[in-house]
Coordinates of C-alpha atoms and ligand atoms in Angstrom, one line a residue:
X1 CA 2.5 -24.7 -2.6
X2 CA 2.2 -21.2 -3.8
X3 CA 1.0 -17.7 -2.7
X4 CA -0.8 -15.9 -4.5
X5 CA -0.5 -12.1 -4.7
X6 CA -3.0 -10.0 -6.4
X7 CA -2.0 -6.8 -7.3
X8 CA 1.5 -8.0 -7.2
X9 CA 2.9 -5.3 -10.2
X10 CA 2.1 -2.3 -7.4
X11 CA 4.1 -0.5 -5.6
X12 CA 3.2 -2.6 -2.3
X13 CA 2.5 -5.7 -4.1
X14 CA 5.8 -5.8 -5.8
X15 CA 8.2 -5.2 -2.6
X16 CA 6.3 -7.8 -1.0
X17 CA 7.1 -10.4 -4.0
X18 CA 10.4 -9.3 -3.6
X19 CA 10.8 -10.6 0.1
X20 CA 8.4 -13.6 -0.7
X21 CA 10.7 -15.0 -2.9
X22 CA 14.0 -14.0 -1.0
X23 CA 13.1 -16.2 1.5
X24 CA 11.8 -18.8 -0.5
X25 CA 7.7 -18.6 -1.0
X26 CA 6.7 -20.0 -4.6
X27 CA 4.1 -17.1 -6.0
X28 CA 1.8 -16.4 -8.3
X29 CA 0.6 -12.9 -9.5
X30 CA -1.8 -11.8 -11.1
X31 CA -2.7 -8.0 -11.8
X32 CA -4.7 -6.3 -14.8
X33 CA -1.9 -3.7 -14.9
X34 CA -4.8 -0.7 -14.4
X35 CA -2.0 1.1 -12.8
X36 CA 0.9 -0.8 -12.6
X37 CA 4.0 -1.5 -15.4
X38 CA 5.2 -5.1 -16.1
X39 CA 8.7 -3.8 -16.1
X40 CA 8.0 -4.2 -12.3
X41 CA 7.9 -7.9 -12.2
X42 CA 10.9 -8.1 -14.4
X43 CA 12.8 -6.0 -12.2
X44 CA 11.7 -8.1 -9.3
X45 CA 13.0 -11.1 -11.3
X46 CA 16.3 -9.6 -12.1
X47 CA 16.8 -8.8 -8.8
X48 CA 16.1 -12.5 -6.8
X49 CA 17.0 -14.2 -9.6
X50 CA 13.5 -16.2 -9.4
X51 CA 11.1 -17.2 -11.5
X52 CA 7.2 -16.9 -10.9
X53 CA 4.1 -16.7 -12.9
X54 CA 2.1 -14.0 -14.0
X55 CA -1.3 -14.1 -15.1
X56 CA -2.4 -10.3 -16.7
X57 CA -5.8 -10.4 -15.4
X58 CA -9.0 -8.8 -13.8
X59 CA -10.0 -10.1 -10.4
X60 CA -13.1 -9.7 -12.0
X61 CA -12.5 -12.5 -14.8
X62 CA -13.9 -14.9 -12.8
X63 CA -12.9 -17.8 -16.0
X64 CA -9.1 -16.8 -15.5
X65 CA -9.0 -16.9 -12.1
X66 CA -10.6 -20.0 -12.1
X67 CA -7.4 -20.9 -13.8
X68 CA -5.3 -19.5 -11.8
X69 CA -6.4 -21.5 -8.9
X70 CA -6.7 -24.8 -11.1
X71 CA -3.3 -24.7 -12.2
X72 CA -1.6 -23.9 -9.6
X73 CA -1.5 -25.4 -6.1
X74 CA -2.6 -22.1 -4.0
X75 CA -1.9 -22.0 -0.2
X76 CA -2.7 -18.6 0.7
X77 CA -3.5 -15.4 -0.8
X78 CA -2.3 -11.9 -0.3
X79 CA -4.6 -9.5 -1.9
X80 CA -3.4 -6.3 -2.9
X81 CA -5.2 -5.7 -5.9
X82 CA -8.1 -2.4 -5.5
X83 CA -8.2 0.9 -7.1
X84 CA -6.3 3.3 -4.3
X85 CA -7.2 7.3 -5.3
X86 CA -9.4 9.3 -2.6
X87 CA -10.0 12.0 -4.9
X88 CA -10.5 9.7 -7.7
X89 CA -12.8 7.5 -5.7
X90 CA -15.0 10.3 -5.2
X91 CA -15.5 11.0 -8.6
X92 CA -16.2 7.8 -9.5
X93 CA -17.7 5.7 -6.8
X94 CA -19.6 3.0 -8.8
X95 CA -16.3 2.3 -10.2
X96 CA -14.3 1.9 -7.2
X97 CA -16.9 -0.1 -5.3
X98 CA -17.4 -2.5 -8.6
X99 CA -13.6 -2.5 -8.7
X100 CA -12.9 -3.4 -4.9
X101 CA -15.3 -5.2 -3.7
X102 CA -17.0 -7.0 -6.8
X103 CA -13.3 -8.3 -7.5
X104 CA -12.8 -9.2 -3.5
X105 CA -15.9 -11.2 -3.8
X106 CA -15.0 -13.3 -6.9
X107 CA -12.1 -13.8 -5.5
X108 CA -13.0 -14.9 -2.2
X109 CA -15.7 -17.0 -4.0
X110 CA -13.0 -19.0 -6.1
X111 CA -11.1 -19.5 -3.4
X112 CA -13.6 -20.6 -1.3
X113 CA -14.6 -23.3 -4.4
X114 CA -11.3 -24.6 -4.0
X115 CA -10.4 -24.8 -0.6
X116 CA -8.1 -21.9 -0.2
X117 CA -9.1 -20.1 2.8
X118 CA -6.2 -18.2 4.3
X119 CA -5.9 -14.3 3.4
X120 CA -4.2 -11.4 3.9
X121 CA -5.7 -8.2 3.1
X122 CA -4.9 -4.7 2.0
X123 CA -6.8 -2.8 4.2
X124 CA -6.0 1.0 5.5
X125 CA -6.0 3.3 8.1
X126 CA -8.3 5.2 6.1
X127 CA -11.0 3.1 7.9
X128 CA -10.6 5.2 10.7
X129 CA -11.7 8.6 9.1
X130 CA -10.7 11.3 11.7
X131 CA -9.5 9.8 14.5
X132 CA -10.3 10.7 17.9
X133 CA -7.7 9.8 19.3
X134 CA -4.0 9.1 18.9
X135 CA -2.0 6.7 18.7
X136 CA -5.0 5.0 16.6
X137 CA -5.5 1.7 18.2
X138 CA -7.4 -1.1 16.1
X139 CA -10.4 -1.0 17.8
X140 CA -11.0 2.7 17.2
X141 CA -14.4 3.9 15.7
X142 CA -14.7 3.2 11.7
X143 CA -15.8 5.8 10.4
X144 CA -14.2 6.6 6.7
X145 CA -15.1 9.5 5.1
X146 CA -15.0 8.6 1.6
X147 CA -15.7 5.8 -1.3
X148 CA -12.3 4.2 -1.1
X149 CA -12.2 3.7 2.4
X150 CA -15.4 2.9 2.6
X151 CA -14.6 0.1 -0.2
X152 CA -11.8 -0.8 2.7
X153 CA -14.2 -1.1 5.7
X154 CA -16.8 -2.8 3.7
X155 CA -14.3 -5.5 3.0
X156 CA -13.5 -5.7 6.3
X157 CA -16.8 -6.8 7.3
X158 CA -17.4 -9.0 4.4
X159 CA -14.6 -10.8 5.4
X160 CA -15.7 -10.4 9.0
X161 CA -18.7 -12.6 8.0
X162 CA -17.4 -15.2 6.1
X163 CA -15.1 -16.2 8.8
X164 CA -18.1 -16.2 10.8
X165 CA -20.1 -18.1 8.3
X166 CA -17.1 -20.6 8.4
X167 CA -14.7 -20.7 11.4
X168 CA -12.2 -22.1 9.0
X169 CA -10.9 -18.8 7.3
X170 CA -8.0 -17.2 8.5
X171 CA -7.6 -13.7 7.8
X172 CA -5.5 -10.7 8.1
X173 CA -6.5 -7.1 7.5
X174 CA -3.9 -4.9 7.9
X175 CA -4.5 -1.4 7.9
X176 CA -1.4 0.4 6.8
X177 CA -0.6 4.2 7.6
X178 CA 1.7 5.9 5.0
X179 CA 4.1 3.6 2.8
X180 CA 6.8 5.5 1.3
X181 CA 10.2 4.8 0.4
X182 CA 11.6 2.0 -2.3
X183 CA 13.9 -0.7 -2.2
X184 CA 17.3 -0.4 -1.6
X185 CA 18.8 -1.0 -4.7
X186 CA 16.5 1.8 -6.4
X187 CA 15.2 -1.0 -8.8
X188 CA 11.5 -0.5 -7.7
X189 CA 9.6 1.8 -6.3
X190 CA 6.2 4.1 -6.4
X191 CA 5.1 5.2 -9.7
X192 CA 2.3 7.4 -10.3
X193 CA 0.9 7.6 -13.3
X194 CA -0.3 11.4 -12.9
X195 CA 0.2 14.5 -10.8
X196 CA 1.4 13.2 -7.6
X197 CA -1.4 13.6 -4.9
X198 CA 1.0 12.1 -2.2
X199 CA 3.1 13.9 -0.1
X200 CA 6.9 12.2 -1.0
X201 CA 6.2 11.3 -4.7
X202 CA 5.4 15.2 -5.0
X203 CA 8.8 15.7 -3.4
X204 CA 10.7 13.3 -5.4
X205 CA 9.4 14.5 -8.3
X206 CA 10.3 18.4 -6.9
X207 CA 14.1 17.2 -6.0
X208 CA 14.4 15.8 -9.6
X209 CA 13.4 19.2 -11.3
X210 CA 10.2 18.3 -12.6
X211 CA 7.9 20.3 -10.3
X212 CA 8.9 23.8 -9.3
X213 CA 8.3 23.6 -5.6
X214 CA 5.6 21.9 -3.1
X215 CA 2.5 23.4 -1.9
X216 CA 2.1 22.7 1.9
X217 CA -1.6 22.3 2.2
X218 CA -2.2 24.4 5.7
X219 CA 0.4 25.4 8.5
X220 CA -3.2 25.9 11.1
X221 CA -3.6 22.0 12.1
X222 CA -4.0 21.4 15.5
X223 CA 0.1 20.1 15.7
X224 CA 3.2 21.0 17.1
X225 CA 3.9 22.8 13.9
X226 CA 1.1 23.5 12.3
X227 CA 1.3 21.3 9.5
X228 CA -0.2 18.1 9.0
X229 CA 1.4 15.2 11.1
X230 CA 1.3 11.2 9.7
X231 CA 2.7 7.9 10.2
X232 CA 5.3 7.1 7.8
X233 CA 6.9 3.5 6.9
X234 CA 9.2 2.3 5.0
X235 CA 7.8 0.1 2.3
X236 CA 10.2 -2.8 2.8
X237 CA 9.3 -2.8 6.5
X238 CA 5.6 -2.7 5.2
X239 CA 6.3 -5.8 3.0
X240 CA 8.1 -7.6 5.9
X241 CA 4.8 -7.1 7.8
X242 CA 2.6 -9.3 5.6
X243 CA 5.5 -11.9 5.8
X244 CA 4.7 -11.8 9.8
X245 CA 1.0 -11.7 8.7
X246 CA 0.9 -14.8 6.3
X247 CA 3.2 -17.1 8.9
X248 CA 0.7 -16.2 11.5
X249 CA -2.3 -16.9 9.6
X250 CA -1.1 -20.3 7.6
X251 CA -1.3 -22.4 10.8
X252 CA -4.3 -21.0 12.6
X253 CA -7.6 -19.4 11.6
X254 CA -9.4 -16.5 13.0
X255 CA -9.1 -13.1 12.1
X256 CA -8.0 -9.9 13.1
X257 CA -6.8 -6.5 12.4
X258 CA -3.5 -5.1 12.6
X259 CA -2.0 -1.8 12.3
X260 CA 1.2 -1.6 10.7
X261 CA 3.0 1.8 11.1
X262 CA 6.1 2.7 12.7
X263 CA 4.0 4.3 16.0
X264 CA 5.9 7.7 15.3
X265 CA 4.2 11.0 13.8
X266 CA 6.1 13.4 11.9
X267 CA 4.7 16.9 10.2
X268 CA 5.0 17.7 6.7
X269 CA 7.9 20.5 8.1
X270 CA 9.9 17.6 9.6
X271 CA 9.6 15.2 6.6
X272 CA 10.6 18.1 4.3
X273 CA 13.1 18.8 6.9
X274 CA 14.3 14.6 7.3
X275 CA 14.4 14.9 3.1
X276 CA 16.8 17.4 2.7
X277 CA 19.0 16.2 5.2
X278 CA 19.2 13.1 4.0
X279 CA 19.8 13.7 0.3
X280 CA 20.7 17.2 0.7
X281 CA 18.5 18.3 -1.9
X282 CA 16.4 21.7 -1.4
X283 CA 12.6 21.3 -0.8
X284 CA 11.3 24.9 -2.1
X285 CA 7.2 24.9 -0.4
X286 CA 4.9 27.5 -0.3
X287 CA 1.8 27.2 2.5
X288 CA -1.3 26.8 0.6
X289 CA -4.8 26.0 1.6
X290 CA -5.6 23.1 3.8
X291 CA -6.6 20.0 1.5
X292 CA -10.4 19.1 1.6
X293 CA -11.1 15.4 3.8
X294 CA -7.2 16.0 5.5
X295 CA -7.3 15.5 9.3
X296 CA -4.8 16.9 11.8
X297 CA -2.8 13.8 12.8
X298 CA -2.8 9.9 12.2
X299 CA -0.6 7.8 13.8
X300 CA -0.6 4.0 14.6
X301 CA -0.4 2.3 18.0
X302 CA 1.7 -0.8 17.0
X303 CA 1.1 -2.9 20.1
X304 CA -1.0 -5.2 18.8
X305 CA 0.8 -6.2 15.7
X306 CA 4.1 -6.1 17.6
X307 CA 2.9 -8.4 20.3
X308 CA 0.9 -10.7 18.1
X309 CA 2.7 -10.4 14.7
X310 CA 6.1 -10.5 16.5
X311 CA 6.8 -7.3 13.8
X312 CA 8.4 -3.8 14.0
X313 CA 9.5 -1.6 11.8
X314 CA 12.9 -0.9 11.8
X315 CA 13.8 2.1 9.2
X316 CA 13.9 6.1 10.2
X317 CA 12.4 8.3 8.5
X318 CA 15.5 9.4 6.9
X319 CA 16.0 6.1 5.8
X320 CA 12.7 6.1 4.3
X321 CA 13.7 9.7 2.4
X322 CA 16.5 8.7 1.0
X323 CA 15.6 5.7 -0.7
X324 CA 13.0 7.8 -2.3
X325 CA 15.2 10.1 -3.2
X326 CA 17.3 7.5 -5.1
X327 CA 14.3 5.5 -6.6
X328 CA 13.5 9.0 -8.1
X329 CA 16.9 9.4 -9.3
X330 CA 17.5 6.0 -10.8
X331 CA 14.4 6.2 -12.8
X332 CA 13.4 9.9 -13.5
X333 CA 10.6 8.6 -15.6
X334 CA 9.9 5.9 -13.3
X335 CA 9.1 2.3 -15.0
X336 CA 8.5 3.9 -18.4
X337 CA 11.2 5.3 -20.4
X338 CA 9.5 7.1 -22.3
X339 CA 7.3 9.0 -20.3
X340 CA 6.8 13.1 -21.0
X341 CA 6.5 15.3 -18.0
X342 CA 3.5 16.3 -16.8
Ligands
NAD1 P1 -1.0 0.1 -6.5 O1 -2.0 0.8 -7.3 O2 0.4 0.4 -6.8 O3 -1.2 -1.5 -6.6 C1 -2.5 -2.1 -6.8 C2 -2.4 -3.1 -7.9 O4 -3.6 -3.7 -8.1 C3 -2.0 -2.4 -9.2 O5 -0.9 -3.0 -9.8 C4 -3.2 -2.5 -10.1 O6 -2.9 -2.7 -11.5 C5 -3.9 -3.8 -9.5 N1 -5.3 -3.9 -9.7 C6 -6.3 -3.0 -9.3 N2 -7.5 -3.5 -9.6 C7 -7.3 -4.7 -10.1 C8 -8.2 -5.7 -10.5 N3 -9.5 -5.5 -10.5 N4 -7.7 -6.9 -11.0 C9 -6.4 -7.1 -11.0 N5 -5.5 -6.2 -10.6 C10 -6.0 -5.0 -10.1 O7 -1.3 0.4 -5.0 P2 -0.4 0.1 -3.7 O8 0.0 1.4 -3.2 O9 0.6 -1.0 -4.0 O10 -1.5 -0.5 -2.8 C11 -1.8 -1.9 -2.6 C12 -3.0 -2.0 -1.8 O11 -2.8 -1.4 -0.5 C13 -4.3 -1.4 -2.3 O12 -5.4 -2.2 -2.0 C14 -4.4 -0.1 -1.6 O13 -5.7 0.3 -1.4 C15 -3.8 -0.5 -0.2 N6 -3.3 0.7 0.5 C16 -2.3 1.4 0.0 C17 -1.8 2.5 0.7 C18 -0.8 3.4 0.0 O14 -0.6 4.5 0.5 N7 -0.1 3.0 -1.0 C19 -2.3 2.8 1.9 C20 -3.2 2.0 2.5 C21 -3.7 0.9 1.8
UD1_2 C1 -3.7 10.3 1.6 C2 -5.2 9.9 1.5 C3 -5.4 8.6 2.3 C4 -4.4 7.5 1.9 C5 -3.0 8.0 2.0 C6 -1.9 7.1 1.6 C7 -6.4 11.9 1.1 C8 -7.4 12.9 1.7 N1 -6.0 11.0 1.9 O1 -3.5 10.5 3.0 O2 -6.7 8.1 2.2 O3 -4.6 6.4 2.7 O4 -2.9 9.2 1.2 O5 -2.1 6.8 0.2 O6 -6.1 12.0 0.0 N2 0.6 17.2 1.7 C9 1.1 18.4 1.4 N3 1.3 18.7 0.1 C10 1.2 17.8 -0.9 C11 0.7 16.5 -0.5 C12 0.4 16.2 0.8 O7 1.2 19.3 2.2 O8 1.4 18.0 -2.1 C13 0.4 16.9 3.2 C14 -1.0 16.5 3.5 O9 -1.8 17.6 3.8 C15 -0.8 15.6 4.7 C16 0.6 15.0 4.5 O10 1.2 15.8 3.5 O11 -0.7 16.3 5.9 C17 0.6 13.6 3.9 O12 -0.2 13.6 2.7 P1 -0.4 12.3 1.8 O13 0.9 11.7 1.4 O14 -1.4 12.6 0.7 O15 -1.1 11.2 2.8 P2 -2.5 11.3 3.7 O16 -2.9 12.7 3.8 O17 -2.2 10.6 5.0

């Protein structure tokens, strides 16, 4: 039996095949590569030592993924695969709803033709929007504020009612806060194809020389500092989560959301602060203005998935900087070689 992980090449998607196959899951991945490199998958290869298949594919090829499922003997899925850019999603909405939840619904369509009904899904705390309150538990308002999350929430509730439409489903939407970080042995990690819009891949790409400094978007938030506060975790500890998630769901059904965070907030000041120390680098910033849709603070209460998932995250936030730091300087160009500055 396999599990199969769409969206496997990306930066999530490949950490998790990395601790799927360490402790023994057969997988299968398929991705259309939109913004991923296939040096990714080799790395993950080189590094376990295990072979998988890889089918280059659209979620939206509903022929190939029809073959997917016939040749191979699926158990679960994890589904990573969706377009991920606010900014972007705004500009192009129709794309990133067609994208999302067009290639959710073929999916869960061919899985449901053959008799694969155990998921866990890529969701995020964008759902939330601005939060009310904080720590944001999971049954918090949902109210996103743009297209991608709304592509999120909306496959919430899809998936909401085909469990309900069939109480044999069983599904897992986690909603994750703010991955960053890369695996420890700097082999793979996050890499964006353009001007980072994130806040550590703009660092990284600072420390390495290849942006001048950082622009703190507003020091008037309504936080200890004045800059904006988020939950940050470390993407192995992220991956290790949808291990928890996919044990938990392969024996039952049901579903449920989970946030999966570390439960701790931390300003931009203190993660510029946590950087430096950690890989004593210099972080030049200027304060800028605030960044259109950003909301004072966002961070996760983790009871739920602690209690239920029997998962924590384990790895500080200098942890977290530092293995950044040293994706960033193994692989100045990230995946590709070749690629120019921008
Ligand atoms: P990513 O872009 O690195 O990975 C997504 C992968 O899906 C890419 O490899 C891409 O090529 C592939 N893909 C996209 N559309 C596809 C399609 N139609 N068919 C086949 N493959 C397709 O993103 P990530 O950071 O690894 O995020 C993974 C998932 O987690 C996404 O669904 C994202 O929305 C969600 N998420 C990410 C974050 C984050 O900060 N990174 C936060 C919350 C939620
Ligand atoms: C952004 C997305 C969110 C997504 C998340 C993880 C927006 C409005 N929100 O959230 O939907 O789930 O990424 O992918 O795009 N910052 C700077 N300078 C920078 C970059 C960021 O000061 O150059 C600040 C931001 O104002 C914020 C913090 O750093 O306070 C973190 O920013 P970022 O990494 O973009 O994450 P989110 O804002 O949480």
């Amino acid at each position: 039996m396999s599990i199969l992980v769409t969206g496997g090449a990306g930066y999530i998607g490949s950490h998790t095949c990395l601790e799927l196959l360490n402790v023994g899951y057969e997988i299968v991945v398929i991705d259309n590569l939109s913004n991923s490199k296939l040096e990714a998958l080799k790395r993950i290869f080189e590094l376990t030592k295990k072979d998988f298949k890889f089918y280059q594919a659209d979620l939206l090829d509903k022929m190939t993924l029809e073959q997917v499922f016939l040749e191979n003997n699926i158990e679960a899925v994890i589904h990573f695969a969706g377009l991920k850019s606010v900014g972007e999603s705004i500009e192009i909405p129709l794309h990133y709803y067609h994208n999302n939840i067009t290639g959710t619904l073929v999916l869960c369509q061919t899985m449901r033709k053959y008799g694969v009904k155990k998921m866990v899904f890529s969701s995020s705390a964008n759902v939330y929007g601005i939060p009310k309150n904080v720590p944001v538990t999971e049954d918090s308002p949902l109210k996103p504020t743009n297209p991608y999350g709304r592509t999120k929430l909306m496959i919430e509730e899809i998936l909401s009612d085909l469990y309900i439409s069939d109480n044999n489903w069983s599904i897992a939407l986690l909603r994750y806060f703010n991955p960053i970080g890369a695996h420890e042995s700097g082999r793979i990690g996050e890499d964006p194809n353009d001007i980072p819009n994130n806040l550590i891949p703009y660092i990284n790409q600072v420390a390495i020389g290849i942006r001048d400094k950082l622009s703190v978007f507003g020091k008037d938030y309504d936080t200890h500092d004045g800059t904006g506060v988020r939950d940050y975790i470390h993407v192995v500890d992220l991956a290790k989560g949808h291990l928890k998630a996919l044990e938990m769901i392969i024996p039952t059904t049901g579903i449920d959301a989970f946030n999966l965070g570390t439960g701790t907030g931390y300003s931009v000041l203190e993660l510029i602060k946590s950087y430096e120390n950690a890989t004593s680098k210099k972080i030049p910033y200027t304060f800028t203005h605030r960044r259109p849709g950003d909301v004072d603070k966002s961070y996760a209460d983790i009871t739920k998935s602690n209690k239920m998932l029997g998962w924590k995250a384990l790895k500080s936030l200098e942890d977290m900087c530092y293995d950044s730091w040293r994706w960033q300087k193994n692989n100045p160009n990230g995946y590709n070689e070749k690629k120019e500055k921008n």
